[in-house]
CSV table of C-alpha atoms and ligand atoms in Angstrom, one decimal:
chain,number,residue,atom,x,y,z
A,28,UNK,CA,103.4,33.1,-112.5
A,29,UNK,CA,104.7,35.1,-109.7
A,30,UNK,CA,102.2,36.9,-107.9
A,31,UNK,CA,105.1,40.6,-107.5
A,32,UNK,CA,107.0,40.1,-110.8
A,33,UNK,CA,108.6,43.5,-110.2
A,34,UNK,CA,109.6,43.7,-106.7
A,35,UNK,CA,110.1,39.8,-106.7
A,36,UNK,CA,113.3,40.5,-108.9
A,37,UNK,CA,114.9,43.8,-107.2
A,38,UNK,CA,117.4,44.3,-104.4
A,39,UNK,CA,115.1,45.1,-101.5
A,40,UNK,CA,114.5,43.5,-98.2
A,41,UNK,CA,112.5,40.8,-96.9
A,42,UNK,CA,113.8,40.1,-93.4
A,43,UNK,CA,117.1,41.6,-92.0
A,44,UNK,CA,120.1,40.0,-93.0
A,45,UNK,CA,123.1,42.1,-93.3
A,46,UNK,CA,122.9,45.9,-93.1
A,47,UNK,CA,124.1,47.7,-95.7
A,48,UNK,CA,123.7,47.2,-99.8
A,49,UNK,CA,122.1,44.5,-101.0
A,50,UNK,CA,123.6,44.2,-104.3
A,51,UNK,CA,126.4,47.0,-104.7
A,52,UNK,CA,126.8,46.4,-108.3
A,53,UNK,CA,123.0,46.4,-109.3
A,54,UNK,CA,123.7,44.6,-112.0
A,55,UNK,CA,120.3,44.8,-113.7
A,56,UNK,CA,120.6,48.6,-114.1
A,57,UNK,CA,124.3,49.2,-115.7
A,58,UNK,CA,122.4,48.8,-119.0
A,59,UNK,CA,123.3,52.2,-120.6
A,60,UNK,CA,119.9,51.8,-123.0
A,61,UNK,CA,116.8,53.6,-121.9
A,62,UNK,CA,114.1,50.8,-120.6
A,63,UNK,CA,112.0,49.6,-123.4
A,64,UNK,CA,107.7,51.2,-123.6
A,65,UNK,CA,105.3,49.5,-125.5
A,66,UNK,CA,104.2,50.4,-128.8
A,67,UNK,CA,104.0,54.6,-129.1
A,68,UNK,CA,104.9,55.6,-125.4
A,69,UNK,CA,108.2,57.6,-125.0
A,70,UNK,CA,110.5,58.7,-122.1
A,71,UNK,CA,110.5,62.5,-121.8
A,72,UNK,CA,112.8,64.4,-120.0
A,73,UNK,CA,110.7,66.6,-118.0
A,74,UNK,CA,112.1,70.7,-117.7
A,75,UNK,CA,110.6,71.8,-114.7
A,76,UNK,CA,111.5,75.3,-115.6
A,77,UNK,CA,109.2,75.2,-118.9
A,78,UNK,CA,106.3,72.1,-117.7
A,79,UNK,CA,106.1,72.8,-114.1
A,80,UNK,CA,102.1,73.9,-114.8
A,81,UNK,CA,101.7,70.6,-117.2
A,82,UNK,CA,103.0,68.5,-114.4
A,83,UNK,CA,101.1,70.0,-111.7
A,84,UNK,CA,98.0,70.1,-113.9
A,85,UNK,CA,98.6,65.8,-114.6
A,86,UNK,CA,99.1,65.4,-110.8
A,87,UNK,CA,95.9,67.4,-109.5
A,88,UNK,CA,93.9,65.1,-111.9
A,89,UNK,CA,95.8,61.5,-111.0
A,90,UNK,CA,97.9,61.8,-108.2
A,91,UNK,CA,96.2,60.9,-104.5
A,92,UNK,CA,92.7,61.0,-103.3
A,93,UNK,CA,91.4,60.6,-99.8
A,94,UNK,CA,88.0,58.5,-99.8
A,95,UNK,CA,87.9,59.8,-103.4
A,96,UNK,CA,86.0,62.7,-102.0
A,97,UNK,CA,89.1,65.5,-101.6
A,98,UNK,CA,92.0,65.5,-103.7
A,99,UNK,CA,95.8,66.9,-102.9
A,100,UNK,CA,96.1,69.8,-104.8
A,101,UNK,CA,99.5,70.2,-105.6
A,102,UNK,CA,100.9,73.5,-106.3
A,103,UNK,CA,103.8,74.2,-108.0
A,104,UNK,CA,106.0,76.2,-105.2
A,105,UNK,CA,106.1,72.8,-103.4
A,106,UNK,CA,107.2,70.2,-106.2
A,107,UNK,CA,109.3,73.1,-107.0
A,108,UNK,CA,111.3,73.1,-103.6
A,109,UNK,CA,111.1,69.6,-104.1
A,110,UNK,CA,113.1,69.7,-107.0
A,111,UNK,CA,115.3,72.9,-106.6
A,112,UNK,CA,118.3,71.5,-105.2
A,113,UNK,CA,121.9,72.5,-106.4
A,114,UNK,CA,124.1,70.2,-108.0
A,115,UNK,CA,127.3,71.4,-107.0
A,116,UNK,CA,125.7,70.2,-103.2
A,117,UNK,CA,125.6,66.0,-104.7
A,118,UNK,CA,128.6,66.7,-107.2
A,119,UNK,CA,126.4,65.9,-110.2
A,120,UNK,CA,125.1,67.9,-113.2
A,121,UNK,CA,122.1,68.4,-114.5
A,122,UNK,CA,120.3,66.0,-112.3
A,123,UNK,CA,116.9,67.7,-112.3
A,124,UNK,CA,116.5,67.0,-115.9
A,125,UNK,CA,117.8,63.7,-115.7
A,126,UNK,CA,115.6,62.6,-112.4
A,127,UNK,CA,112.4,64.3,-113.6
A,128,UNK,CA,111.0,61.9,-116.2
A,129,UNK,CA,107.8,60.8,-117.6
A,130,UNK,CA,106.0,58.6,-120.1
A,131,UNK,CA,104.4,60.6,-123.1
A,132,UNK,CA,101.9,59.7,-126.1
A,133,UNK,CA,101.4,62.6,-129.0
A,134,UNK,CA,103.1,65.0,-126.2
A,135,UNK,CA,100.5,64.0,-123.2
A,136,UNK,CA,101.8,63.1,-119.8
A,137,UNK,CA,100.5,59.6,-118.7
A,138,UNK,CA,103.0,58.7,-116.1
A,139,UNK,CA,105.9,60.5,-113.9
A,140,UNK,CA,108.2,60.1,-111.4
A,141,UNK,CA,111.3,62.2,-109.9
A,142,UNK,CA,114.2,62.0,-107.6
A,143,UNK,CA,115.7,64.1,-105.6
A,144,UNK,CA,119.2,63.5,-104.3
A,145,UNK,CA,119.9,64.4,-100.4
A,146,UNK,CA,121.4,63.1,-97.6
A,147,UNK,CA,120.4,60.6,-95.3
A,148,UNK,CA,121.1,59.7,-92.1
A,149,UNK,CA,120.3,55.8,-91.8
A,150,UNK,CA,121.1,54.1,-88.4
A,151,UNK,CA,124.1,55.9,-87.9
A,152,UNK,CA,125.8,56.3,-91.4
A,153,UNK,CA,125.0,59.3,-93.4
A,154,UNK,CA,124.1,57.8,-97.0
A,155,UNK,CA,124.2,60.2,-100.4
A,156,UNK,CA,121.1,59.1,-102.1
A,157,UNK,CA,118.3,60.2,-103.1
A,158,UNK,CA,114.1,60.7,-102.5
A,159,UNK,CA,111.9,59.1,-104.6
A,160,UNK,CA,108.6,61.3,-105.2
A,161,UNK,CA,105.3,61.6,-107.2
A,162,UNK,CA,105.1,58.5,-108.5
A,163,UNK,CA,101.9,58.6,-110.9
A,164,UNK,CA,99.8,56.9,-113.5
A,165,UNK,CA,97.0,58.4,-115.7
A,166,UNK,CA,93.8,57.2,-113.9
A,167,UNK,CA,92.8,55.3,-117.2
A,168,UNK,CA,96.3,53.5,-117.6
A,169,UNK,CA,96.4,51.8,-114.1
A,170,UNK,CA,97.2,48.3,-113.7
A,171,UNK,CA,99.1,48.3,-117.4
A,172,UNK,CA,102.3,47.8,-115.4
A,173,UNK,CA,103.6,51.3,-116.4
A,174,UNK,CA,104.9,51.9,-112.9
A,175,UNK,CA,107.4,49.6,-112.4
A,176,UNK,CA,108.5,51.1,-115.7
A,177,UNK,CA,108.8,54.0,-114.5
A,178,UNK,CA,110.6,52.9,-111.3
A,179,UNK,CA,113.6,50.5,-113.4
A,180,UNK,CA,114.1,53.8,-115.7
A,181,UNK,CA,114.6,56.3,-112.4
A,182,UNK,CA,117.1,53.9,-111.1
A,183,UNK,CA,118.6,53.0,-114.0
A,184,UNK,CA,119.3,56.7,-115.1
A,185,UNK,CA,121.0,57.3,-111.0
A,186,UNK,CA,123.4,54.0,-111.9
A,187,UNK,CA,124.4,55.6,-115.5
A,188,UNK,CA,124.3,59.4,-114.2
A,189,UNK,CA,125.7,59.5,-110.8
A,190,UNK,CA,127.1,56.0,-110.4
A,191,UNK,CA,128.9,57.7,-106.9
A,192,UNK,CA,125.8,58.5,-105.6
A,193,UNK,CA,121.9,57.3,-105.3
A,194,UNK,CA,122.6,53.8,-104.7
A,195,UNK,CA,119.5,52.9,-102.7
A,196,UNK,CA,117.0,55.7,-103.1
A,197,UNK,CA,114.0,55.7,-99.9
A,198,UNK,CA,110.3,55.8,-101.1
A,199,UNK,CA,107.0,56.2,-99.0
A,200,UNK,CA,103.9,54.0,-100.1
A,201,UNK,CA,101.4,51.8,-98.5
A,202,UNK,CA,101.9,48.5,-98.9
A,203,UNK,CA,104.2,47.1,-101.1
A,204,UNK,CA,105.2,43.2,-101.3
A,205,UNK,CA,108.5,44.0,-99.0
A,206,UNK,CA,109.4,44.6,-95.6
A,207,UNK,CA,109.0,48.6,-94.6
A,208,UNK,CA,111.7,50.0,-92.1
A,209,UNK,CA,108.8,52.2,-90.9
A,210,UNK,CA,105.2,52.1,-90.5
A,211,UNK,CA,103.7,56.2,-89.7
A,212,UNK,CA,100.0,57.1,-88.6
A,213,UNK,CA,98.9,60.4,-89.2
A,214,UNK,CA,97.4,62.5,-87.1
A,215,UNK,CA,95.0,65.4,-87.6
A,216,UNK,CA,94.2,68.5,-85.8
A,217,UNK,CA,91.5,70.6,-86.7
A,218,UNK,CA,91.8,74.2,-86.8
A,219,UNK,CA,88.6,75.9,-88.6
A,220,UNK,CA,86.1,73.2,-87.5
A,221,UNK,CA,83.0,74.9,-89.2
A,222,UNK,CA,84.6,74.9,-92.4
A,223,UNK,CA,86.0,71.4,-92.4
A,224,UNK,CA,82.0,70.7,-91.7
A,225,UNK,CA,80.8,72.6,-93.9
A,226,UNK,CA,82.7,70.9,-96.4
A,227,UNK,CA,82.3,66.9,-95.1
A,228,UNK,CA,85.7,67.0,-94.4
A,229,UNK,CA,84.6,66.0,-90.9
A,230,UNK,CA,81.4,64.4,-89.0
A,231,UNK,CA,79.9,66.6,-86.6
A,232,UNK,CA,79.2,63.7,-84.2
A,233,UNK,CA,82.7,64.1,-83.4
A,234,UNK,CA,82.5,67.8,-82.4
A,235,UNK,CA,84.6,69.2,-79.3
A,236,UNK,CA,85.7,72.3,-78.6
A,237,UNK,CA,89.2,73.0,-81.0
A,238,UNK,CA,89.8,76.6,-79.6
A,239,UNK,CA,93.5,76.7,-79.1
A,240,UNK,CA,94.2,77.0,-75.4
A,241,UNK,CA,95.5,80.8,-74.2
A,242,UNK,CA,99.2,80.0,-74.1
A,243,UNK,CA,102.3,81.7,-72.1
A,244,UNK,CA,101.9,85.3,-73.4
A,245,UNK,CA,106.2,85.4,-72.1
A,246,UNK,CA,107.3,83.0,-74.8
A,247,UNK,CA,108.3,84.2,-78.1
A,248,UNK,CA,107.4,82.1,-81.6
A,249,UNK,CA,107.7,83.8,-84.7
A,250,UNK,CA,108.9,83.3,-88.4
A,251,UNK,CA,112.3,82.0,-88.6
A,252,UNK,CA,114.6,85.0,-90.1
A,253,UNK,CA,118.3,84.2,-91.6
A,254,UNK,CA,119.3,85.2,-88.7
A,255,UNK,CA,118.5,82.7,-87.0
A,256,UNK,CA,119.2,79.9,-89.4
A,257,UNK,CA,123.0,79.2,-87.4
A,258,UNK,CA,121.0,78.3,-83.9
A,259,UNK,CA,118.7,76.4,-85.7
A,260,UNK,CA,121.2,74.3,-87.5
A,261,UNK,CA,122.8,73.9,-84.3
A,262,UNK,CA,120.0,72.7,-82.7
A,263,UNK,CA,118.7,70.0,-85.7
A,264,UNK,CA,122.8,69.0,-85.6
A,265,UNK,CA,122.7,68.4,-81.8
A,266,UNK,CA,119.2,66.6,-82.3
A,267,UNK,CA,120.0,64.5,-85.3
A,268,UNK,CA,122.5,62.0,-82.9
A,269,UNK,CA,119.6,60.8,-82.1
A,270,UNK,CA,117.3,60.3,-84.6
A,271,UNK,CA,117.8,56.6,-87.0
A,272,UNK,CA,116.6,57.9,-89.7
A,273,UNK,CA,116.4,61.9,-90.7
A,274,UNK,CA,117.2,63.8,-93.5
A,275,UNK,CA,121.0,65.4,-92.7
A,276,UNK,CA,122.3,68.5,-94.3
A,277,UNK,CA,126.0,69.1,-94.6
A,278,UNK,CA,125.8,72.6,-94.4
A,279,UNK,CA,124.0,75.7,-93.3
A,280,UNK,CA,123.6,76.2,-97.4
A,281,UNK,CA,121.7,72.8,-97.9
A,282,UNK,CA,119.8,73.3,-94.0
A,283,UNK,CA,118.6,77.1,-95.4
A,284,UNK,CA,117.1,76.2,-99.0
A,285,UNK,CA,115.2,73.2,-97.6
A,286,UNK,CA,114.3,75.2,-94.2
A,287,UNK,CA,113.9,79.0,-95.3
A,288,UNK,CA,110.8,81.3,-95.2
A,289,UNK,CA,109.7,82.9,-97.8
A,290,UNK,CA,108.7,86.7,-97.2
A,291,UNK,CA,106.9,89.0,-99.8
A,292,UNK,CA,105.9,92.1,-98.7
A,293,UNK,CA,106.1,91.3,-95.1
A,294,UNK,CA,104.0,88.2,-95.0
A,295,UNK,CA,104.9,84.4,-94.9
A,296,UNK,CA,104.0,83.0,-98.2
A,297,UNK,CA,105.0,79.3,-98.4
A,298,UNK,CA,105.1,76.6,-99.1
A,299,UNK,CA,107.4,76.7,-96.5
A,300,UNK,CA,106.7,78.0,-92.7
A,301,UNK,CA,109.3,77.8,-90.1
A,302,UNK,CA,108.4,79.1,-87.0
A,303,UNK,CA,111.0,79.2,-83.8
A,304,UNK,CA,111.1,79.4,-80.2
A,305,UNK,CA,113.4,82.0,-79.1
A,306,UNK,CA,114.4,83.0,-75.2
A,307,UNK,CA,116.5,85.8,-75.2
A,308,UNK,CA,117.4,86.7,-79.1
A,309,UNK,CA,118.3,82.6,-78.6
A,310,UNK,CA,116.3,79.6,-80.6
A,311,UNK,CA,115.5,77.0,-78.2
A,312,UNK,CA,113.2,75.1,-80.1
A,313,UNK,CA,111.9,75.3,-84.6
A,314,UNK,CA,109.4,73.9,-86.1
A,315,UNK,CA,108.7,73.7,-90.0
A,316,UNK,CA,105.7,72.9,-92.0
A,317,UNK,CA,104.5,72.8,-95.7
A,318,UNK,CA,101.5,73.5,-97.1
A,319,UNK,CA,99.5,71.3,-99.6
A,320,UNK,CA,95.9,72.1,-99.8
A,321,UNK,CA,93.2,69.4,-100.6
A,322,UNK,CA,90.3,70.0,-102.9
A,323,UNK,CA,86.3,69.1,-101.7
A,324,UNK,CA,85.7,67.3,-105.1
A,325,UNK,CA,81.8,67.6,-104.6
A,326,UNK,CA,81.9,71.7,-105.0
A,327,UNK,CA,85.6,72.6,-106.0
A,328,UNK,CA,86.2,74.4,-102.5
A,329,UNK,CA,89.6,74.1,-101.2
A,330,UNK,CA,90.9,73.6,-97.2
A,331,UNK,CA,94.3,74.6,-96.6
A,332,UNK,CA,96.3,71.9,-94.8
A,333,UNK,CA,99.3,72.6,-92.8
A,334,UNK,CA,101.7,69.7,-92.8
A,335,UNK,CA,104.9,69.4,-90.1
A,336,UNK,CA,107.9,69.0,-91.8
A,337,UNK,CA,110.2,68.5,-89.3
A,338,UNK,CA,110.0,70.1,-85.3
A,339,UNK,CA,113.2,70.4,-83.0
A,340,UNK,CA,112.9,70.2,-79.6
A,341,UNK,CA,114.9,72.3,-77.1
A,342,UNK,CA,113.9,73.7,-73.9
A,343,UNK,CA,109.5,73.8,-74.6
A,344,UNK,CA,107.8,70.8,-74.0
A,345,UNK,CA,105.8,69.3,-77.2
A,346,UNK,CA,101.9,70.6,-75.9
A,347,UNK,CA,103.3,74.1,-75.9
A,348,UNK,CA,105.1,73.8,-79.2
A,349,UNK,CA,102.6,72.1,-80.8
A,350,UNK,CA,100.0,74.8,-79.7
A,351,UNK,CA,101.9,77.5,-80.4
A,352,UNK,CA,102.0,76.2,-84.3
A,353,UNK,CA,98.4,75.6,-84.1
A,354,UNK,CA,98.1,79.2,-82.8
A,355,UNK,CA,100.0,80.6,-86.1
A,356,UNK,CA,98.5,78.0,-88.3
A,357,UNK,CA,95.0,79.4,-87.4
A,358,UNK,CA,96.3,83.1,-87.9
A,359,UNK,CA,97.6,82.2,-91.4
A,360,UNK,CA,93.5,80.7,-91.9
A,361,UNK,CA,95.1,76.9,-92.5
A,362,UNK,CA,92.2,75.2,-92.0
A,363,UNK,CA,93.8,71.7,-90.7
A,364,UNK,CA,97.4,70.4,-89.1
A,365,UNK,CA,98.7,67.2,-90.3
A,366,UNK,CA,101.2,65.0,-88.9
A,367,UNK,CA,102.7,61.8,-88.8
A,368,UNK,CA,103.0,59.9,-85.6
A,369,UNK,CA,106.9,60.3,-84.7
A,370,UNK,CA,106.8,62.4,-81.7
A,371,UNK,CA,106.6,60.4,-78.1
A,372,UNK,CA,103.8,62.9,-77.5
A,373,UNK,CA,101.9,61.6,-74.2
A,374,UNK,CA,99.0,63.9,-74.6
A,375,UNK,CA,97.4,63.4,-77.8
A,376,UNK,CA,94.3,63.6,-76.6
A,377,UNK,CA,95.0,67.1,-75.0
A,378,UNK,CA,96.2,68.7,-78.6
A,379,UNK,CA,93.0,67.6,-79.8
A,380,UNK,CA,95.0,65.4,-82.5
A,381,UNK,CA,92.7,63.1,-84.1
A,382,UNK,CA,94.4,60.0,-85.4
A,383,UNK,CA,93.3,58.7,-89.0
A,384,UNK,CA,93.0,55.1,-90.1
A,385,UNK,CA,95.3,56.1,-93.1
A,386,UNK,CA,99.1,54.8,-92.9
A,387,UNK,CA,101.9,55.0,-94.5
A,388,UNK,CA,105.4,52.8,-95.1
A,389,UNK,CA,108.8,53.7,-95.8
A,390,UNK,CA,110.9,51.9,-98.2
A,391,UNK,CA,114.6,51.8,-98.8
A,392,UNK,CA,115.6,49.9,-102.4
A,393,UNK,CA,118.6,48.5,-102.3
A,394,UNK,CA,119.5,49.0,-98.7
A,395,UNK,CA,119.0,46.6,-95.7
A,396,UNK,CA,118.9,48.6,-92.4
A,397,UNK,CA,116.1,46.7,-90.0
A,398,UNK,CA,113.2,48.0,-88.4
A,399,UNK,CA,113.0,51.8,-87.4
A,400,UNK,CA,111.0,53.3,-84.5
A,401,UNK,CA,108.7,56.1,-85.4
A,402,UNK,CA,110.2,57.8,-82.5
A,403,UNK,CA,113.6,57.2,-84.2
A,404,UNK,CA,112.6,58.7,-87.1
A,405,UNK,CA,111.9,62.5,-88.3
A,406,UNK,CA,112.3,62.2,-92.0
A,407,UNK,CA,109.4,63.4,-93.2
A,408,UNK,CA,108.0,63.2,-97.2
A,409,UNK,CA,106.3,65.7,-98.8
B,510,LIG,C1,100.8,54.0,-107.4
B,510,LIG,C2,100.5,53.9,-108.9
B,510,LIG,C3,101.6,54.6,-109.7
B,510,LIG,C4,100.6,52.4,-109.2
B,510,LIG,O1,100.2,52.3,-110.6
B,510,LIG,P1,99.4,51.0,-111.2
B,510,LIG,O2,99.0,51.3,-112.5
B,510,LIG,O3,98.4,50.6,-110.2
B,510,LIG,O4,100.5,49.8,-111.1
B,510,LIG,P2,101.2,49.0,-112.3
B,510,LIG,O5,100.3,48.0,-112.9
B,510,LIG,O6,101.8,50.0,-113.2
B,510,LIG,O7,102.4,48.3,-111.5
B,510,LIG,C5,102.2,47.4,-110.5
B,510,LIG,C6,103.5,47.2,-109.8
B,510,LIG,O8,103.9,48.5,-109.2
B,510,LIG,C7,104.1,48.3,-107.8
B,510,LIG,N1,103.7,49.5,-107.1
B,510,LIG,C8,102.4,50.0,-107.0
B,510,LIG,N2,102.4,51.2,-106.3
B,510,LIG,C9,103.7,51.4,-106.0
B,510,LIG,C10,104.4,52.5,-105.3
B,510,LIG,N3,103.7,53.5,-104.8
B,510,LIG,N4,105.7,52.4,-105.2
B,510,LIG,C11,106.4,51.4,-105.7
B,510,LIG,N5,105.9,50.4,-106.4
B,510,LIG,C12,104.5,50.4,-106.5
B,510,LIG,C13,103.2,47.1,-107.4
B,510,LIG,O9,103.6,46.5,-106.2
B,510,LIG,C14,103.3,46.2,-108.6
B,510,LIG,O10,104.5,45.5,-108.6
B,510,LIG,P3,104.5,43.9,-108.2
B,510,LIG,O11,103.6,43.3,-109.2
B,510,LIG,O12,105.9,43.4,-108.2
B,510,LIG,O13,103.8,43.9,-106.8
B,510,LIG,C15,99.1,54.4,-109.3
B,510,LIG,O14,98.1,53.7,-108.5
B,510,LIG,C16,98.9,55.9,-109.0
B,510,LIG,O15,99.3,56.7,-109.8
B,510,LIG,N6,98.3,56.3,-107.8
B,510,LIG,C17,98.1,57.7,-107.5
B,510,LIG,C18,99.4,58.3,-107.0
B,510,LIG,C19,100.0,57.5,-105.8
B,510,LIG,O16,99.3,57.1,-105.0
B,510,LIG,N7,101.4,57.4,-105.9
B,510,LIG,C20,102.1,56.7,-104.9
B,510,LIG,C21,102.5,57.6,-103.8
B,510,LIG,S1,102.8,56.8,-102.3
């Protein structure tokens, strides 16, 4: 018996051959019939607008765990941005209902996954297709094979749905039987040290002074306002030639409802925090983060993690930029920065980033492009 009989059997890549498709018909997935469950399982179309606490209740219990001690504690402005794209943007209809789906017994969630269509850049081509996210099995279902279900299903309904689009969706995981086009570290920077302590989060062996260093008092970072959204597109447009792989926006539209802050009563309140540089009323340089707390598991406390999204370098080096987020990130009491490795950033050591043994790989299906650098690459997942 084969030792992957799911990934064995679908378009994705071993070692490069020819870039492009790997099988432009699929044939496997033209099959207009929903993928067989076993016995008393159905396919549910999930409606964000009515189960977005259900979901995000079934993916605080199930979904990841570091070193089983914290837990990512989703919340539901995130998967929400996740999901809220338009349709008119992919000319498709109704693809949120379609590209949300999960596996129900006697109306309980045991497994979901979702899609979101977007555009990205891939080498050089700019590809319509779409993100795969949250992936997840019932802790007690594992190992039943329900995944791959779950995976055949998603891409079956983008064939059926929106055959001109979503041919070969990309996917973080960690270790799969194929070849990755990118391998990411993360990187940690600790902000509130005596909390993370408190809570185990970190050894105090490793203690050093994380007091951000007094920065340029003549350079301006603040919130990004819509006012500043053209220079900023400008900016990620001039940066993109650049970049092998990167999520690509074909509009100011698309580049403001993934990018925008948003403002309640005067204060930044996520999940979303975009912060730029400017020099004379100009943006130089943006930076954009999401938040996604984790949960101490041992007494229910929670540490609010900051997490870059995407950074665009202009005119300030990456220590000052980096600090200056750290410098805001502290003000807004995040507790911790997260990053993945895709910056050429020489001084590490000097941000005080702390680099983690956890990794993880980015898969294309159905699309053969070779290996990506991480400096290449500033697609980031959330
Ligand atoms: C990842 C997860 C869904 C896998 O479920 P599982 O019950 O262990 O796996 P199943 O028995 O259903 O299926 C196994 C198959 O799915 C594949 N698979 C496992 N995780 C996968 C992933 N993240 N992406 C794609 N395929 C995956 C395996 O390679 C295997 O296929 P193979 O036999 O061809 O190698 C489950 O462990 C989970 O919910 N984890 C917590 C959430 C999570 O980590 N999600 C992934 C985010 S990166």
């Amino acid at each position: 018996m084969s030792s992957h009989p799911f990934w064995e059997t679908q378009p994705v890549s071993n070692e490069i051959s020819n870039p492009g498709l790997i099988d432009d018909k699929l044939k496997g997935y033209n099959n207009k019939n929903e993928t067989p469950l076993p016995d008393g399982l159905e396919w549910h179309h999930l409606d964000i607008n009515q189960e977005l606490p259900v979901l995000i209740d079934f993916l605080k219990r199930h979904f990841m765990s570091i070193n089983d001690c914290f837990t990512l504690n989703y919340q539901e402005s995130l998967v929400k941005w996740f999901l809220d794209f338009k349709d008119e943007d992919f000319n498709c209809k109704s693809s949120p209902r379609l590209l949300s789906i999960s596996i129900k017994k006697e109306n309980k969630l045991l497994g979901y996954i979702c899609a979101a269509p977007a555009y990205i850049k891939i080498g050089e081509k700019i590809n319509e297709t779409a993100i795969v996210n949250f992936l997840c099995i019932h802790k007690k279902l594992r190992k039943l094979r329900l995944a791959p279900l779950l995976i055949k299903e998603l891409i079956r309904r983008c064939r059926v749905h929106l055959p001109h689009i979503l041919i070969s969706p990309i996917f973080t995981a960690k270790y799969l039987p194929f070849q990755p086009i990118l391998d990411a570290k993360y990187y940690f920077r600790y902000l509130n040290f005596e909390k993370l302590n408190n809570n185990r989060f970190v050894n105090v062996k490793n203690y050093e002074n994380y007091d951000i260093p007094t920065l340029d008092s003549n350079i301006t970072f603040r919130p990004m306002l819509p006012d500043d959204i053209s220079q900023a597109y400008e900016l990620f447009l001039k940066n993109i030639k650049d970049k092998k792989l990167s999520i690509y926006f074909k509009n100011k539209e698309q580049f403001t409802r993934y990018f925008s802050n948003k403002i309640i009563d005067g204060e930044l309140n996520g999940p979303i925090y975009t912060f730029v540089v400017t020099q004379n009323n100009k943006v130089t340089d943006w930076i954009s983060c999401y938040s996604l707390p984790y949960q101490v598991e041992y007494n229910k406390n929670e540490l609010q993690v900051l997490n870059l999204l995407r950074l665009e370098q202009g005119e300030t080096d990456y220590l000052t930029l980096f600090n200056l987020m750290f410098k805001s990130a502290k003000e807004l009491n995040f507790d911790l920065f997260c990053t993945l490795d895709f910056f050429d950033i020489k001084n590490k050591s000097e941000l005080k980033f702390e680099s983690q043994d956890v990794e993880i790989s980015y898969y294309t299906f159905n699309y053969d492009c070779g290996i990506i650098n991480s400096s290449e690459c500033s697609l980031i997942l959330p």
